[in-house]
């Protein structure tokens, strides 16, 4: 009788461990998906800043330094975008 109970306990523990691992795997997938989405957003924001800088450069009313300051870009990036 005790052997049967021990086997049942082991089976229950094995099932619990299996569920725990499945939950952990799902959580890891979600974390990776969130990180990927955050990276996409950062790239989209950076691309928008570059497009804005190019429009400002074409307008010619602001210095490259001010464009960099207003958009939060490095002056080297704005200079590269200006082709100088």
Coordinates of N, CA and C in Angstrom, one line a residue:
X1 N 0.8 -1.2 0.0 CA 0.0 0.0 0.0 C 0.9 1.3 0.0
X2 N 1.9 1.3 0.8 CA 2.8 2.4 0.9 C 3.5 2.6 -0.4
X3 N 3.9 1.6 -1.1 CA 4.5 1.7 -2.4 C 3.6 2.4 -3.4
X4 N 2.4 2.0 -3.4 CA 1.4 2.7 -4.3 C 1.3 4.2 -4.0
X5 N 1.2 4.5 -2.7 CA 1.2 5.9 -2.4 C 2.4 6.7 -2.8
X6 N 3.5 6.0 -2.6 CA 4.8 6.7 -3.0 C 4.8 6.9 -4.5
X7 N 4.4 5.9 -5.3 CA 4.3 6.1 -6.7 C 3.4 7.2 -7.1
X8 N 2.2 7.3 -6.5 CA 1.3 8.3 -6.8 C 1.9 9.7 -6.5
X9 N 2.6 9.8 -5.3 CA 3.2 11.1 -4.9 C 4.3 11.4 -6.0
X10 N 5.1 10.5 -6.4 CA 6.1 10.7 -7.4 C 5.5 11.2 -8.7
X11 N 4.3 10.5 -9.1 CA 3.7 10.9 -10.3 C 3.1 12.3 -10.2
X12 N 2.6 12.7 -9.1 CA 2.1 14.0 -8.8 C 3.2 15.1 -8.9
X13 N 4.3 14.7 -8.2 CA 5.5 15.6 -8.2 C 6.0 15.8 -9.6
X14 N 6.1 14.7 -10.4 CA 6.6 14.8 -11.8 C 5.7 15.7 -12.6
X15 N 4.4 15.6 -12.4 CA 3.4 16.4 -13.2 C 3.5 17.9 -12.8
X16 N 3.7 18.1 -11.5 CA 3.9 19.5 -11.0 C 5.2 20.1 -11.6
X17 N 6.2 19.3 -11.6 CA 7.5 19.8 -12.2 C 7.3 20.1 -13.7
X18 N 6.6 19.2 -14.4 CA 6.4 19.4 -15.8 C 5.6 20.7 -16.0
X19 N 4.6 20.9 -15.2 CA 3.8 22.2 -15.4 C 4.6 23.4 -15.1
X20 N 5.5 23.3 -14.0 CA 6.3 24.4 -13.7 C 7.3 24.7 -14.8
X21 N 7.9 23.7 -15.4 CA 8.8 24.0 -16.5 C 8.0 24.6 -17.7
X22 N 6.8 24.1 -18.0 CA 6.0 24.7 -19.1 C 5.7 26.2 -18.8
X23 N 5.4 26.5 -17.6 CA 5.1 27.9 -17.2 C 6.3 28.8 -17.4
X24 N 7.5 28.2 -16.9 CA 8.7 29.0 -17.1 C 9.1 29.2 -18.5
X25 N 8.9 28.2 -19.4 CA 9.1 28.3 -20.8 C 8.3 29.4 -21.4
X26 N 7.0 29.4 -21.0 CA 6.1 30.4 -21.6 C 6.5 31.8 -21.1
X27 N 6.9 31.9 -19.9 CA 7.3 33.2 -19.4 C 8.6 33.7 -20.1
X28 N 9.5 32.8 -20.4 CA 10.7 33.2 -21.2 C 10.3 33.6 -22.6
X29 N 9.4 32.9 -23.2 CA 8.9 33.3 -24.5 C 8.3 34.7 -24.5
X30 N 7.5 35.0 -23.5 CA 6.9 36.3 -23.4 C 8.0 37.4 -23.2
X31 N 9.0 37.1 -22.3 CA 10.0 38.1 -22.1 C 10.8 38.4 -23.4
X32 N 11.0 37.4 -24.2 CA 11.7 37.6 -25.5 C 10.9 38.4 -26.4
X33 N 9.6 38.1 -26.4 CA 8.7 38.9 -27.3 C 8.6 40.3 -26.9
X34 N 8.6 40.6 -25.6 CA 8.6 42.0 -25.1 C 9.9 42.7 -25.5
X35 N 11.0 42.0 -25.3 CA 12.3 42.6 -25.7 C 12.4 42.9 -27.2
X36 N 11.9 42.0 -28.0 CA 11.8 42.2 -29.5 C 11.0 43.4 -29.8
X37 N 9.8 43.5 -29.2 CA 8.9 44.6 -29.4 C 9.6 46.0 -29.0
X38 N 10.2 46.0 -27.8 CA 10.9 47.2 -27.4 C 12.0 47.6 -28.4
X39 N 12.7 46.6 -28.9 CA 13.8 46.9 -29.8 C 13.2 47.5 -31.1
X40 N 12.1 47.0 -31.6 CA 11.4 47.5 -32.8 C 11.0 49.0 -32.5
X41 N 10.5 49.2 -31.3 CA 10.1 50.6 -31.0 C 11.2 51.5 -31.0
X42 N 12.3 51.1 -30.4 CA 13.5 52.0 -30.3 C 14.0 52.3 -31.7
X43 N 14.0 51.3 -32.6 CA 14.5 51.5 -34.0 C 13.5 52.4 -34.7
X44 N 12.2 52.3 -34.5 CA 11.3 53.1 -35.2 C 11.4 54.6 -34.7
X45 N 11.7 54.8 -33.4 CA 11.9 56.1 -32.9 C 13.1 56.7 -33.5
X46 N 14.2 55.9 -33.5 CA 15.5 56.4 -34.1 C 15.3 56.8 -35.6
X47 N 14.6 56.0 -36.3 CA 14.3 56.2 -37.7 C 13.5 57.5 -37.9
X48 N 12.5 57.7 -37.0 CA 11.7 59.0 -37.1 C 12.6 60.2 -36.8
X49 N 13.5 60.1 -35.8 CA 14.4 61.2 -35.5 C 15.3 61.5 -36.7
X50 N 15.8 60.5 -37.4 CA 16.6 60.7 -38.5 C 15.8 61.4 -39.7
X51 N 14.6 60.9 -39.9 CA 13.8 61.6 -40.9 C 13.5 63.0 -40.6
X52 N 13.2 63.3 -39.3 CA 13.0 64.7 -38.9 C 14.2 65.5 -39.1
X53 N 15.4 65.0 -38.7 CA 16.6 65.7 -38.9 C 16.9 66.0 -40.4
X54 N 16.6 65.1 -41.2 CA 16.8 65.3 -42.7 C 15.8 66.4 -43.1
X55 N 14.6 66.5 -42.7 CA 13.7 67.5 -43.0 C 14.2 68.9 -42.5
X56 N 14.7 68.9 -41.3 CA 15.2 70.1 -40.7 C 16.5 70.6 -41.5
X57 N 17.3 69.7 -41.8 CA 18.5 70.0 -42.6 C 18.1 70.6 -43.9
X58 N 17.2 70.0 -44.6 CA 16.7 70.5 -45.9 C 16.1 71.9 -45.8
X59 N 15.4 72.1 -44.7 CA 14.8 73.4 -44.4 C 15.9 74.5 -44.3
X60 N 17.0 74.2 -43.7 CA 18.1 75.1 -43.6 C 18.0 76.2 -42.5
X61 N 17.0 76.2 -41.7 CA 16.8 77.3 -40.8 C 17.5 77.1 -39.4
X62 N 17.8 75.8 -39.1 CA 18.5 75.5 -37.9 C 19.9 75.0 -38.1
X63 N 20.8 75.3 -37.2 CA 22.1 74.8 -37.2 C 22.1 73.3 -36.9
X64 N 23.1 72.6 -37.4 CA 23.2 71.2 -37.1 C 23.2 70.9 -35.6
X65 N 23.9 71.8 -34.8 CA 24.0 71.6 -33.4 C 22.6 71.7 -32.8
X66 N 21.8 72.7 -33.2 CA 20.4 72.8 -32.7 C 19.5 71.6 -33.1
X67 N 19.7 71.1 -34.3 CA 18.9 70.0 -34.7 C 19.3 68.8 -33.8
X68 N 20.6 68.6 -33.6 CA 21.0 67.5 -32.7 C 20.4 67.7 -31.3
X69 N 20.5 68.9 -30.8 CA 20.0 69.2 -29.4 C 18.5 68.9 -29.4
X70 N 17.7 69.4 -30.3 CA 16.2 69.3 -30.3 C 15.8 67.9 -30.4
X71 N 16.5 67.1 -31.2 CA 16.1 65.7 -31.5 C 16.7 64.7 -30.5
X72 N 17.7 65.2 -29.8 CA 18.4 64.3 -28.9 C 19.3 63.3 -29.6
X73 N 19.9 63.8 -30.7 CA 20.8 63.0 -31.5 C 22.2 63.5 -31.3
X74 N 23.2 62.6 -31.5 CA 24.6 63.0 -31.4 C 24.9 63.9 -32.6
X75 N 25.7 64.9 -32.4 CA 26.1 65.8 -33.5 C 26.7 65.1 -34.6
X76 N 27.5 64.0 -34.3 CA 28.1 63.2 -35.4 C 27.1 62.6 -36.3
X77 N 26.0 62.1 -35.7 CA 24.9 61.5 -36.5 C 24.3 62.6 -37.4
X78 N 24.0 63.7 -36.9 CA 23.3 64.8 -37.7 C 24.3 65.3 -38.8
X79 N 25.6 65.4 -38.5 CA 26.6 65.7 -39.5 C 26.6 64.7 -40.6
X80 N 26.6 63.4 -40.2 CA 26.5 62.4 -41.3 C 25.3 62.5 -42.1
X81 N 24.2 62.7 -41.5 CA 22.9 62.9 -42.2 C 23.0 64.0 -43.2
X82 N 23.7 65.1 -42.8 CA 23.8 66.3 -43.6 C 24.8 66.1 -44.7
X83 N 25.6 65.0 -44.6 CA 26.5 64.7 -45.7 C 27.8 65.5 -45.6
X84 N 28.1 66.0 -44.4 CA 29.2 66.9 -44.3 C 30.3 66.2 -43.6

